[in-house]
Amino acid sequence: MSLANQLKNQHLMWRVGFGPAVEQLADLSEVSSKQLYKALQKASSKKPEYIDVADDFLKGLWAGIDEVGRQEKMKEMKEEDKKKIQQKQRESVKSLNLNWLNVFINTDAQLREKMAFFWHGHFACRNLNVFYQQGLLDTIRSNALGSFRDMLHEVSKSAAMLNFLNNQQNRKDHPNENFAREVMELFTLGRGNYTENDIKEAARAFTGWSSDLKGEFIFRRFQHDYGTKTVLGKTGNYDGDEVLDILLSQKQTAKFITQKVYKFFVNDTIDEAKVSWLADRFYQSTYDIGKLMEDIFTSDWFYDEKNIGSKIKSPIELIAGIQRMLPMKLENEEVLTFLQRALGQILFYPPNVAGWPGGKTWIDSSSLMLRMRLPQLINDVDEMNVKTKDDDDLMMGRKAPEDGNKPMGFGKRGVIRATIDWKEYMGHFEKVQKEQLISSLSSNLLQTKSSVSNELIKQYSDAGSKESFIKSATLQLMSTPEYQLC
Amino acid sequence: MVIKRREFLQVGSLATASLMVPNFLKAFESKNMVPAGNKVLVILQMSGGNDGLNTIIPYRNDIYYKSRPRLGIEKSKILSLTDEAGLHPALTGFKELYDDGSLGIMNSVGYPNPDRSHFRSMDIWQTGSESKEYWTTGWLGRYLDAQCKGCDKPTYALELDDTLSLAMKGEEAKAIAMKDPKRLFGTANQRFFKDVMQQHKDEPGEQPVDYLYKTLSETVSSADYIFEKSKLHPSKAEYPKTELGQNLKTIASLIFSDINTKVYYVSHGSFDTHVNQQMQQQRLFTEMNDAVRSFTKDLKDNGRFDDVLVMTFSEFGRRVSQNASGGTDHGTANNMFLIGGGVKEKGLINPMPDLSDLDEGDLKYKVDFKNVYATVLKNWLAADDMAILKKKYDYLKFV
């Protein structure tokens, strides 16, 4: 089939998932986008496997002690033991981060994981307890393509969110409104669609929602306010679940979510007519996320020229995308943590409860330079000389770990030390004529209307052999402003 | 001072005539390349939440010593300022600045509904939002938006670091982050980047990729510009070899040139002293003290001290009571230093915090930091504070 078809399929792969994988290269010009989407749906139909990375030491500590027992135990614990726990927690969250990033790169369930990545930013939550984080992650991955209603209820009852938004302090007579506010402002209605009084009243309905230290939801009856509440014009002695359903009964919630989905998956500039059509159907389907995504990805307008190559890849999309096309072994995976930090997006560390703003905010002069140097850094030609800012929530006043003067993971020479497996990639370009090579590589890697001049890429490529030419031209194409878009 | 031919050429080629000629003409008359009056703001971010009570110490206050049996600083070691307040013993240079009337101290600065998480409170300080709002641009970034409409180099604000803080990101314009003008120049001038830039042609209608090319071209031209300016009058003064010392030296060198930069941003830390506070704060203060002393002396020696305002802040102060590990936990309101020949209110600008009136063990704020920002924007940088802060905040009188 035509190049246009290949471009459309690449577009689909970048938006449904984290970009085309090297093993898909042959198929992308053959199948239709409808067929491809069907296959992607099928690959995402299974329930995902729970990611469990919690350190054994923590598990041992957590196992078999009841809540009261543990609180007592925590109190008597020595300073150094507490420190050890914190350190193990941090390490476990880091490993959760790297494990999930690896899923992005390797899974066939691209649709599910990309969707979960979207919800990870929507239900943004920072929490240093790895058990809480694992639980919340499982909730959003399991419900990613299911019912938004179910997911909202589950997330709202997750230990991670209840703790992050201070709901354990939300008690009858001493309400804490943080949770109720964020549920309305960020998870359902969006700013300007409720009053301060709605928040106050809703907060009363959430009183008593709490979790135990194992991360299980508990309802503390004696802290709950059983009185009458009025939320968004409805009155009753509501509990938290009923308030969530009131929020879902507002069409504005469907609209708010659809707008956000459209921005994330289609275009930063909203097309009101499209969004309103999608939102109506989303609402009518009682919040079936899978159907909403199908509406988007099987529409003709999704493939409109203005939507292709129009989004700036987030740092995670950039890092995962390179590795899907060029599978690689890293001598030290710490570099992936470092790159997330340096480029401004660390999984499990959203900037605040509103998530990553995305779009142009990814780009400033420093982040653009680093993005454009990334392929040469992977190729060990360039040396990492950038340091990131300290994160005091993570470091608790200690110095950032470094190898000599180089950031963690880069070794003394300050290079990434990656071994790229080029075999399959090379195979795909075996039959391409030498004169056609750069055009062919370029059309596989770049989604933008204008591309970099082939002549320029040629100048910077190593013409020693066909293999070295393909390698160097590929890395050079990945070092362009165009490659930052998808 | 005779102007060198090299400088003459650079001024001509790098800037628009209307902007630079007056400076350049005046340069013949004054001792310095840049005439006085070019106001500059230097922000020193004390990352991690500095313990304000052990910075400006209420050494006559019993509650202070009762709350801090282990961490309270001995009266005899304190550098006394007034009969109730003194400086941390490591801040000798700050005491000198106090004595010559170029140090202002603003106590109890904070904001309503304080947040005790580092990243959240830092965002609030850096964006200038209320604690219930989530903004995605910084207050200095929005200053840059206003200053840099249609400009080709976003060098009105510079951060001395490898990555850019939220404070410095505007809606349209974003400041430049760099540690070393020479290294920035080297990176930005990789041949490939320049060649890629040159082959790009804007297609009709704004394409998303144009934004990236615009950023790339601004980076390259800013890198050239900053590097050239950094070579004009490099500071010859002695600075400590610490990171902060070297960063302030770079800033001084740029201030002595005729660069258009109005805001410099530099961070120091981490002040997150949950454990062993005394040692850590002592070390950080010593570094800060030595670097700031060299910097202010350098500015004075070059006749620029009146044009530079140094402002410090931290995302929050710490609890009044010490914790069980020889440290303090996250608190709320804090003090700020205002340093420079142009500071109008000297010494303690407002009363010391009231330790008998606490909010669950934390200080209550008396001055909203946004009032400080509004004052600096309006009275120091002559900018439209209401447009930048999106609200009217009353002005204070320190500048």
Coordinates of C-alpha atoms in Angstrom, one line a residue, chain A residues 12-339:
Chain A
L12 CA -2.0 5.4 15.0
M13 CA 0.9 3.7 16.7
W14 CA 2.2 6.9 18.2
R15 CA -1.2 7.9 19.5
V16 CA -2.6 4.6 20.6
G17 CA 0.7 3.6 22.0
F18 CA 4.4 4.6 22.3
G19 CA 5.2 4.6 18.6
P20 CA 5.8 1.8 16.1
A21 CA 8.0 -1.1 17.1
V22 CA 10.7 -2.4 14.9
E23 CA 9.0 -5.7 14.4
Q24 CA 6.0 -3.9 13.0
L25 CA 7.9 -2.1 10.2
A26 CA 7.0 -4.6 7.5
D27 CA 3.3 -4.6 8.4
L28 CA 2.8 -0.9 8.7
S29 CA 2.7 -0.4 5.0
E30 CA 0.6 -3.5 4.4
V31 CA -2.4 -3.4 6.7
S32 CA -5.2 -0.8 6.8
S33 CA -5.6 1.4 9.8
K34 CA -8.9 -0.3 10.7
Q35 CA -7.3 -3.7 10.7
L36 CA -4.4 -2.4 12.8
Y37 CA -6.7 -0.8 15.3
K38 CA -8.6 -4.1 15.6
A39 CA -5.4 -5.9 16.3
L40 CA -4.4 -3.3 18.9
Q41 CA -7.8 -3.6 20.6
K42 CA -7.4 -7.4 20.7
A43 CA -3.9 -7.2 22.2
S44 CA -5.3 -5.0 25.0
S45 CA -8.3 -7.1 25.9
K46 CA -6.7 -9.1 28.7
K47 CA -6.6 -7.9 32.2
P48 CA -3.0 -6.7 32.9
E49 CA -0.7 -8.5 35.3
Y50 CA -0.2 -6.8 38.6
I51 CA 3.3 -5.2 38.8
D52 CA 4.8 -6.1 42.1
V53 CA 8.2 -4.8 42.9
A54 CA 8.0 -4.0 46.6
D55 CA 11.2 -4.9 48.3
D56 CA 11.2 -8.1 50.3
F57 CA 12.3 -6.3 53.5
L58 CA 9.2 -4.1 53.3
K59 CA 7.0 -7.1 52.5
G60 CA 8.3 -8.9 55.6
L61 CA 7.7 -5.9 57.7
W62 CA 4.2 -5.3 56.3
A63 CA 3.1 -9.0 56.4
G64 CA 0.9 -10.3 59.2
I65 CA 0.9 -7.3 61.6
D66 CA -2.4 -5.7 62.2
E67 CA -2.8 -2.0 61.9
V68 CA -2.7 -1.1 65.6
G69 CA 0.3 -3.5 66.0
R70 CA 2.2 -1.8 63.3
Q71 CA 1.5 1.7 64.5
E72 CA 2.9 0.7 67.9
K73 CA 5.9 -0.9 66.2
M74 CA 6.5 2.2 64.0
K75 CA 6.6 4.3 67.2
E76 CA 9.2 2.2 68.9
M77 CA 11.3 1.8 65.8
K78 CA 14.7 3.3 65.8
E79 CA 15.7 6.3 63.7
E80 CA 17.9 4.2 61.4
D81 CA 15.2 1.6 60.9
K82 CA 12.8 4.3 59.9
K83 CA 15.4 5.6 57.5
K84 CA 15.9 2.2 56.1
I85 CA 12.2 1.9 55.4
Q86 CA 12.1 5.2 53.7
Q87 CA 15.0 4.3 51.5
K88 CA 13.5 0.9 50.6
Q89 CA 10.3 2.7 49.7
R90 CA 12.1 5.1 47.4
E91 CA 14.0 2.3 45.8
S92 CA 10.8 0.3 45.3
V93 CA 9.0 3.3 43.7
K94 CA 12.0 3.8 41.4
S95 CA 11.8 0.2 40.4
L96 CA 8.1 0.5 39.8
N97 CA 8.9 3.4 37.5
L98 CA 11.4 1.4 35.5
N99 CA 9.2 -1.7 35.3
W100 CA 6.3 0.2 34.0
L101 CA 8.5 2.1 31.5
N102 CA 9.6 -1.3 30.3
V103 CA 6.0 -2.4 29.8
F104 CA 5.5 0.7 27.6
I105 CA 8.4 -0.3 25.5
N106 CA 7.8 -4.1 25.2
T107 CA 4.1 -4.8 25.5
D108 CA 1.7 -5.5 22.7
A109 CA -1.1 -4.1 24.9
Q110 CA -0.1 -0.6 23.7
L111 CA -3.6 0.8 23.8
R112 CA -4.2 -0.3 27.4
E113 CA -0.9 1.0 28.7
K114 CA -1.1 4.3 26.8
M115 CA -4.6 4.8 28.2
A116 CA -3.3 3.9 31.7
F117 CA -0.5 6.5 31.1
F118 CA -3.2 9.1 30.4
W119 CA -5.0 8.2 33.6
H120 CA -1.7 8.3 35.5
G121 CA -1.6 12.0 34.6
H122 CA -5.3 12.5 35.2
F123 CA -5.4 10.8 38.6
A124 CA -2.0 12.4 39.4
C125 CA -0.7 11.3 42.8
R126 CA 2.6 11.4 44.6
N127 CA 3.0 8.9 47.3
L128 CA 6.2 7.4 48.8
N129 CA 4.4 4.2 49.9
V130 CA 5.1 1.6 47.2
F131 CA 2.2 -0.6 48.2
Y132 CA -0.2 2.3 47.7
Q133 CA 1.4 3.2 44.4
Q134 CA 1.2 -0.4 43.1
G135 CA -2.4 -0.6 44.1
L136 CA -3.4 2.6 42.4
L137 CA -1.4 1.6 39.3
D138 CA -3.3 -1.7 39.1
T139 CA -6.6 0.1 39.4
I140 CA -5.9 2.4 36.5
R141 CA -4.4 -0.3 34.3
S142 CA -7.3 -2.7 35.0
N143 CA -9.9 -0.1 34.3
A144 CA -8.1 1.9 31.7
L145 CA -10.4 0.8 28.9
G146 CA -13.4 -0.1 31.0
S147 CA -15.9 2.1 32.8
F148 CA -14.8 5.5 33.9
R149 CA -17.5 5.3 36.6
D150 CA -15.9 2.2 38.1
M151 CA -12.5 3.7 37.9
L152 CA -13.5 6.9 39.6
H153 CA -15.0 5.0 42.5
E154 CA -12.0 2.7 42.9
V155 CA -9.4 5.5 42.6
S156 CA -11.4 7.6 45.1
K157 CA -11.2 4.7 47.6
S158 CA -7.5 4.0 46.9
A159 CA -5.1 4.5 49.8
A160 CA -2.7 6.4 47.5
M161 CA -5.3 9.1 46.7
L162 CA -7.0 9.3 50.1
N163 CA -3.6 9.9 51.7
F164 CA -2.3 12.2 49.0
L165 CA -5.4 14.4 49.2
N166 CA -5.5 14.3 53.0
N167 CA -8.8 12.6 53.3
Q168 CA -7.7 10.7 56.4
Q169 CA -8.0 14.1 58.1
N170 CA -11.5 14.6 56.8
R171 CA -13.7 14.0 59.8
K172 CA -17.2 14.9 60.9
D173 CA -16.9 18.4 62.6
H174 CA -13.4 18.8 61.2
P175 CA -13.9 18.4 57.5
N176 CA -10.9 18.6 55.2
E177 CA -12.0 19.8 51.8
N178 CA -9.0 18.9 49.7
F179 CA -10.2 15.6 48.4
A180 CA -13.7 16.9 47.5
R181 CA -12.2 19.9 45.8
E182 CA -9.8 17.9 43.6
V183 CA -12.4 15.3 42.8
M184 CA -14.6 18.1 41.3
E185 CA -11.9 20.3 39.9
L186 CA -9.6 17.8 38.4
F187 CA -11.2 14.4 38.2
T188 CA -14.8 15.2 37.0
L189 CA -16.3 18.6 36.4
G190 CA -13.4 20.9 35.9
R191 CA -13.0 24.4 37.3
G192 CA -16.0 26.8 37.2
N193 CA -18.7 24.1 37.2
Y194 CA -19.4 23.9 40.9
T195 CA -19.5 26.3 43.9
E196 CA -17.5 26.5 47.0
N197 CA -20.5 25.3 48.8
D198 CA -20.7 22.2 46.7
I199 CA -17.2 21.4 47.8
K200 CA -18.0 22.0 51.5
E201 CA -21.1 19.7 51.3
A202 CA -19.4 17.0 49.3
A203 CA -16.5 17.0 51.7
R204 CA -19.0 16.1 54.4
A205 CA -20.1 13.1 52.4
F206 CA -16.5 11.8 52.2
T207 CA -15.9 12.0 55.9
G208 CA -14.7 8.7 57.3
W209 CA -13.2 7.5 54.0
S210 CA -9.8 6.2 55.0
S211 CA -7.4 3.3 54.5
D212 CA -5.4 1.0 56.7
L213 CA -1.7 0.7 56.4
K214 CA -2.0 -2.3 54.1
G215 CA -3.7 0.0 51.6
E216 CA -7.2 -1.4 52.1
F217 CA -10.1 1.0 52.0
I218 CA -11.9 1.4 55.4
F219 CA -14.9 3.3 56.3
R220 CA -14.7 4.9 59.7
R221 CA -18.3 5.0 60.7
F222 CA -17.8 7.2 63.8
Q223 CA -16.0 9.9 61.7
H224 CA -18.7 10.0 59.1
D225 CA -21.2 12.9 58.9
Y226 CA -24.6 11.3 58.4
G227 CA -26.5 14.6 58.0
T228 CA -28.2 16.0 55.0
K229 CA -26.1 17.5 52.2
T230 CA -26.9 19.5 49.1
V231 CA -24.5 18.9 46.2
L232 CA -25.1 20.5 42.8
G233 CA -28.8 21.1 43.6
K234 CA -29.5 17.6 44.9
T235 CA -30.3 17.0 48.6
G236 CA -30.1 13.9 50.6
N237 CA -28.0 12.2 53.4
Y238 CA -25.4 11.2 50.8
D239 CA -22.3 9.1 51.3
G240 CA -19.2 9.5 49.2
D241 CA -20.2 7.0 46.5
E242 CA -23.5 8.8 46.0
V243 CA -21.7 12.1 45.6
L244 CA -19.5 10.5 43.0
D245 CA -22.6 9.3 41.1
I246 CA -24.1 12.8 41.3
L247 CA -20.9 14.2 39.7
L248 CA -21.1 11.5 37.0
S249 CA -24.7 12.3 36.3
Q250 CA -23.5 15.8 35.2
K251 CA -22.9 15.8 31.5
Q252 CA -20.1 18.3 32.1
T253 CA -18.1 15.4 33.5
A254 CA -18.3 13.6 30.2
K255 CA -17.3 16.8 28.4
F256 CA -14.4 17.5 30.7
I257 CA -12.9 14.0 30.3
T258 CA -13.5 14.0 26.6
Q259 CA -11.7 17.3 26.2
K260 CA -8.7 16.1 28.0
V261 CA -8.7 12.8 26.1
Y262 CA -8.9 14.7 22.8
K263 CA -6.0 16.9 23.8
F264 CA -3.9 14.0 24.8
F265 CA -4.6 11.6 21.9
V266 CA -5.6 13.9 19.0
N267 CA -4.6 17.5 19.1
D268 CA -3.7 20.2 21.7
T269 CA -6.2 22.5 19.9
I270 CA -9.7 21.4 20.6
D271 CA -12.3 21.0 17.8
E272 CA -15.5 21.8 19.7
A273 CA -17.8 20.0 17.3
K274 CA -15.8 16.7 17.5
V275 CA -15.5 16.9 21.3
S276 CA -19.1 17.5 21.8
W277 CA -20.1 14.6 19.5
L278 CA -17.6 12.3 21.4
A279 CA -18.8 13.6 24.8
D280 CA -22.5 12.9 24.0
R281 CA -21.7 9.3 23.0
F282 CA -19.4 8.9 26.0
Y283 CA -22.1 10.0 28.3
Q284 CA -24.8 7.8 26.6
S285 CA -22.5 4.8 26.9
T286 CA -22.4 5.5 30.7
Y287 CA -18.7 6.3 30.5
D288 CA -17.4 3.4 28.4
I289 CA -13.8 4.4 27.8
G290 CA -13.1 1.7 25.3
K291 CA -16.0 2.9 23.1
L292 CA -14.8 6.5 23.4
M293 CA -11.3 5.5 22.1
E294 CA -12.8 3.4 19.3
D295 CA -14.9 6.5 18.3
I296 CA -11.7 8.5 18.1
F297 CA -9.3 6.0 16.4
T298 CA -11.8 4.7 13.8
S299 CA -13.0 8.2 12.7
D300 CA -11.7 9.7 9.5
W301 CA -10.9 13.0 11.1
F302 CA -8.4 11.4 13.4
Y303 CA -6.2 11.0 10.3
D304 CA -6.7 14.6 9.1
E305 CA -3.4 16.2 8.1
K306 CA -3.7 18.8 10.9
N307 CA -3.7 16.0 13.5
I308 CA -0.6 14.1 12.2
G309 CA 2.7 15.0 13.6
S310 CA 1.2 17.8 15.6
K311 CA 1.9 16.8 19.1
I312 CA 5.1 17.3 21.0
K313 CA 6.2 13.9 22.5
S314 CA 6.3 13.9 26.2
P315 CA 9.7 12.8 27.6
I316 CA 8.3 9.3 28.4
E317 CA 6.9 9.0 24.9
L318 CA 10.2 10.1 23.5
I319 CA 12.3 7.7 25.6
A320 CA 10.0 4.7 25.1
G321 CA 9.5 5.5 21.4
I322 CA 13.3 5.4 20.6
Q323 CA 13.6 2.1 22.4
R324 CA 10.6 0.6 20.6
M325 CA 12.3 1.3 17.3
L326 CA 15.8 0.6 18.5
P327 CA 15.7 -2.2 21.1
M328 CA 18.6 -1.7 23.4
K329 CA 20.3 -3.1 26.5
L330 CA 21.4 -0.5 29.0
E331 CA 24.4 -1.3 31.2
N332 CA 22.7 0.7 34.0
E333 CA 19.0 1.4 33.9
E334 CA 19.5 4.3 36.3
V335 CA 20.1 6.5 33.2
L336 CA 16.4 6.2 32.4
T337 CA 15.5 7.7 35.8
F338 CA 18.0 10.4 35.2
L339 CA 16.7 11.2 31.7

